[in-house]
């Protein structure tokens, strides 16, 4: 199912997401927190992944966050 984030971009949540609005809200909080350099960013991201397991954009974001930390053990 496709919805839109707070900026009007299409976001596709995986089938099986039981509370799509809560997952989309968690994603929106993740993006805003990241842009604000907020320490709650990973918490919001984990909420999005918990509410929508298999959410590709959130999983890719998690990988990017690991790379941004520039720690060798997180690259895998």
Coordinates of N, CA, C and O in Angstrom, one line a residue:
X1 N 0.8 -1.2 0.0 CA 0.0 0.0 0.0 C 0.9 1.2 0.0 O 1.9 1.3 0.7
X2 N 0.5 2.2 -0.8 CA 1.3 3.4 -0.9 C 0.6 4.6 -0.2 O -0.6 4.7 -0.3
X3 N 1.3 5.3 0.5 CA 0.8 6.5 1.2 C 1.8 7.6 0.9 O 2.7 7.5 0.0
X4 N 1.6 8.8 1.5 CA 2.6 9.9 1.3 C 3.1 10.4 2.6 O 2.4 10.4 3.6
X5 N 4.4 10.7 2.5 CA 5.0 11.3 3.7 C 4.7 12.8 3.9 O 3.9 13.3 3.1
X6 N 5.2 13.4 4.9 CA 4.8 14.8 5.1 C 5.3 15.8 4.1 O 4.8 16.9 4.0
X7 N 6.2 15.3 3.2 CA 6.7 16.2 2.1 C 6.0 15.9 0.8 O 6.3 16.5 -0.2
X8 N 5.0 14.9 0.8 CA 4.3 14.6 -0.4 C 4.9 13.5 -1.3 O 4.4 13.2 -2.3
X9 N 5.9 12.9 -0.8 CA 6.6 11.8 -1.5 C 5.8 10.5 -1.2 O 5.4 10.2 -0.1
X10 N 5.7 9.6 -2.3 CA 5.1 8.3 -2.1 C 5.9 7.4 -1.2 O 7.1 7.4 -1.4
X11 N 5.3 6.7 -0.3 CA 5.9 5.8 0.6 C 5.1 4.5 0.5 O 3.9 4.5 0.7
X12 N 5.8 3.4 0.1 CA 5.2 2.1 0.0 C 5.5 1.3 1.3 O 6.6 0.9 1.5
X13 N 4.4 0.9 2.0 CA 4.6 0.1 3.2 C 4.3 -1.3 2.8 O 3.5 -1.6 1.9
X14 N 5.0 -2.3 3.4 CA 4.9 -3.7 3.0 C 3.5 -4.2 3.4 O 2.9 -3.8 4.3
X15 N 3.1 -5.3 2.6 CA 1.9 -6.0 3.0 C 2.1 -6.6 4.4 O 3.2 -7.0 4.7
X16 N 1.0 -6.6 5.1 CA 1.1 -7.2 6.5 C 1.3 -6.1 7.5 O 1.3 -6.4 8.7
X17 N 1.5 -4.8 7.1 CA 1.6 -3.8 8.1 C 0.2 -3.5 8.6 O -0.7 -3.2 7.9
X18 N 0.1 -3.8 9.9 CA -1.3 -3.7 10.5 C -1.8 -2.3 10.8 O -2.9 -2.0 10.6
X19 N -0.9 -1.4 11.2 CA -1.3 0.0 11.5 C -0.4 0.9 10.6 O 0.6 1.4 10.9
X20 N -0.9 1.0 9.4 CA -0.2 1.8 8.3 C 0.0 3.3 8.7 O 1.1 3.8 8.5
X21 N -1.0 3.9 9.3 CA -0.9 5.3 9.7 C 0.2 5.4 10.8 O 1.0 6.4 10.8
X22 N 0.2 4.5 11.8 CA 1.3 4.6 12.8 C 2.6 4.4 12.2 O 3.6 5.1 12.6
X23 N 2.8 3.5 11.3 CA 4.1 3.3 10.6 C 4.5 4.5 9.8 O 5.7 4.9 9.9
X24 N 3.6 5.1 9.1 CA 3.9 6.3 8.4 C 4.2 7.5 9.3 O 5.2 8.2 9.0
X25 N 3.5 7.6 10.4 CA 3.8 8.6 11.4 C 5.2 8.4 12.0 O 6.0 9.4 12.1
X26 N 5.6 7.2 12.2 CA 6.9 6.9 12.8 C 8.0 7.3 11.7 O 9.1 7.8 12.1
X27 N 7.7 6.9 10.5 CA 8.7 7.3 9.4 C 8.8 8.8 9.3 O 9.9 9.3 9.2
X28 N 7.7 9.5 9.4 CA 7.8 11.0 9.3 C 8.6 11.6 10.5 O 9.4 12.5 10.3
X29 N 8.4 11.0 11.6 CA 9.2 11.5 12.8 C 10.7 11.1 12.6 O 11.5 11.9 13.0
X30 N 11.0 10.0 12.0 CA 12.3 9.7 11.7 C 13.0 10.7 10.8 O 14.1 11.2 11.1
X31 N 12.3 11.0 9.7 CA 12.9 12.0 8.8 C 13.1 13.4 9.4 O 14.2 14.0 9.3
X32 N 12.1 13.8 10.1 CA 12.2 15.1 10.8 C 13.3 15.1 11.9 O 14.0 16.1 12.0
X33 N 13.4 14.1 12.6 CA 14.4 14.0 13.6 C 15.8 14.0 13.0 O 16.7 14.6 13.5
X34 N 16.0 13.2 11.9 CA 17.2 13.2 11.2 C 17.6 14.6 10.7 O 18.8 15.0 10.9
X35 N 16.7 15.3 10.1 CA 17.0 16.6 9.6 C 17.3 17.6 10.7 O 18.1 18.5 10.5
X36 N 16.8 17.3 11.9 CA 17.1 18.2 13.1 C 18.3 17.7 13.9 O 18.6 18.3 14.9
X37 N 18.9 16.6 13.5 CA 20.1 16.0 14.2 C 19.6 15.6 15.6 O 20.4 15.8 16.6
X38 N 18.4 15.2 15.8 CA 17.9 14.8 17.1 C 18.4 13.4 17.5 O 18.5 12.5 16.7
X39 N 18.6 13.3 18.8 CA 19.1 12.0 19.3 C 18.0 11.0 19.3 O 18.3 9.8 19.4
X40 N 16.7 11.3 19.1 CA 15.6 10.4 19.1 C 15.5 9.7 17.7 O 14.7 8.8 17.5
X41 N 16.3 10.1 16.7 CA 16.2 9.6 15.4 C 16.2 8.0 15.3 O 15.3 7.4 14.7
X42 N 17.1 7.4 16.0 CA 17.1 5.9 15.9 C 15.9 5.3 16.6 O 15.4 4.2 16.2
X43 N 15.4 5.9 17.6 CA 14.1 5.4 18.3 C 13.0 5.5 17.3 O 12.2 4.5 17.2
X44 N 12.8 6.6 16.6 CA 11.7 6.7 15.6 C 11.9 5.7 14.5 O 10.9 5.1 14.0
X45 N 13.1 5.5 14.1 CA 13.4 4.5 13.0 C 13.0 3.1 13.5 O 12.4 2.3 12.7
X46 N 13.4 2.8 14.7 CA 13.1 1.4 15.2 C 11.5 1.3 15.3 O 11.0 0.2 15.1
X47 N 10.8 2.3 15.7 CA 9.4 2.3 15.7 C 8.8 2.0 14.3 O 7.9 1.1 14.2
X48 N 9.3 2.7 13.3 CA 8.9 2.4 11.9 C 9.1 1.0 11.5 O 8.3 0.4 10.9
X49 N 10.3 0.5 11.8 CA 10.6 -0.9 11.5 C 9.8 -1.9 12.3 O 9.5 -3.0 11.7
X50 N 9.5 -1.6 13.5 CA 8.7 -2.5 14.3 C 7.2 -2.6 13.8 O 6.6 -3.6 13.7
X51 N 6.7 -1.4 13.4 CA 5.4 -1.3 12.9 C 5.2 -1.8 11.5 O 4.1 -2.2 11.1
X52 N 6.3 -1.8 10.7 CA 6.2 -2.2 9.3 C 7.5 -3.0 9.0 O 8.4 -2.5 8.3
X53 N 7.5 -4.2 9.5 CA 8.7 -5.1 9.2 C 8.8 -5.3 7.7 O 7.8 -5.5 7.0
X54 N 10.0 -5.1 7.2 CA 10.2 -5.2 5.7 C 10.0 -3.9 5.0 O 10.0 -3.9 3.7
X55 N 9.9 -2.8 5.7 CA 9.7 -1.5 5.1 C 11.1 -1.1 4.5 O 12.0 -0.8 5.2
X56 N 11.2 -1.2 3.2 CA 12.4 -1.1 2.5 C 13.1 0.3 2.7 O 14.3 0.3 3.0
X57 N 12.4 1.4 2.7 CA 13.0 2.7 2.9 C 13.6 2.8 4.3 O 14.7 3.3 4.5
X58 N 12.9 2.3 5.3 CA 13.4 2.3 6.7 C 14.6 1.4 6.8 O 15.6 1.8 7.5
X59 N 14.6 0.3 6.2 CA 15.8 -0.6 6.2 C 17.0 0.1 5.6 O 18.1 0.0 6.1
X60 N 16.8 0.7 4.4 CA 17.8 1.4 3.7 C 18.4 2.5 4.6 O 19.6 2.8 4.7
X61 N 17.5 3.2 5.2 CA 17.9 4.3 6.1 C 18.7 3.8 7.3 O 19.7 4.4 7.7
X62 N 18.3 2.7 7.8 CA 19.1 2.1 8.9 C 20.5 1.8 8.4 O 21.5 2.0 9.2
X63 N 20.6 1.2 7.2 CA 22.0 0.9 6.7 C 22.8 2.2 6.5 O 24.0 2.2 6.8
X64 N 22.1 3.2 6.0 CA 22.8 4.5 5.8 C 23.3 5.1 7.1 O 24.4 5.6 7.2
X65 N 22.5 5.0 8.2 CA 22.9 5.5 9.5 C 24.1 4.7 10.0 O 25.0 5.3 10.6
X66 N 24.2 3.4 9.7 CA 25.3 2.7 10.1 C 26.6 3.2 9.4 O 27.6 3.3 10.0
X67 N 26.4 3.4 8.1 CA 27.6 3.9 7.3 C 28.0 5.3 7.8 O 29.2 5.6 7.8
X68 N 27.1 6.1 8.1 CA 27.4 7.5 8.6 C 28.2 7.5 9.9 O 28.9 8.5 10.2
X69 N 28.1 6.5 10.6 CA 28.9 6.4 11.9 C 30.3 6.1 11.6 O 31.2 6.3 12.5
X70 N 30.7 5.7 10.4 CA 32.0 5.5 10.0 C 32.8 4.5 10.9 O 33.9 4.7 11.2
X71 N 32.0 3.5 11.3 CA 32.6 2.4 12.1 C 32.7 1.1 11.3 O 31.7 0.7 10.8
X72 N 33.9 0.6 11.2 CA 34.1 -0.5 10.3 C 33.2 -1.7 10.7 O 32.7 -2.4 9.8
X73 N 33.0 -2.0 12.0 CA 32.2 -3.1 12.4 C 30.7 -3.0 12.0 O 30.0 -4.0 12.0
X74 N 30.2 -1.8 11.6 CA 28.8 -1.6 11.2 C 28.6 -1.7 9.7 O 27.5 -1.7 9.2
X75 N 29.7 -1.8 8.9 CA 29.6 -1.9 7.4 C 28.8 -3.1 7.0 O 28.0 -3.0 6.1
X76 N 29.1 -4.2 7.6 CA 28.4 -5.5 7.1 C 26.9 -5.4 7.4 O 26.1 -5.8 6.6

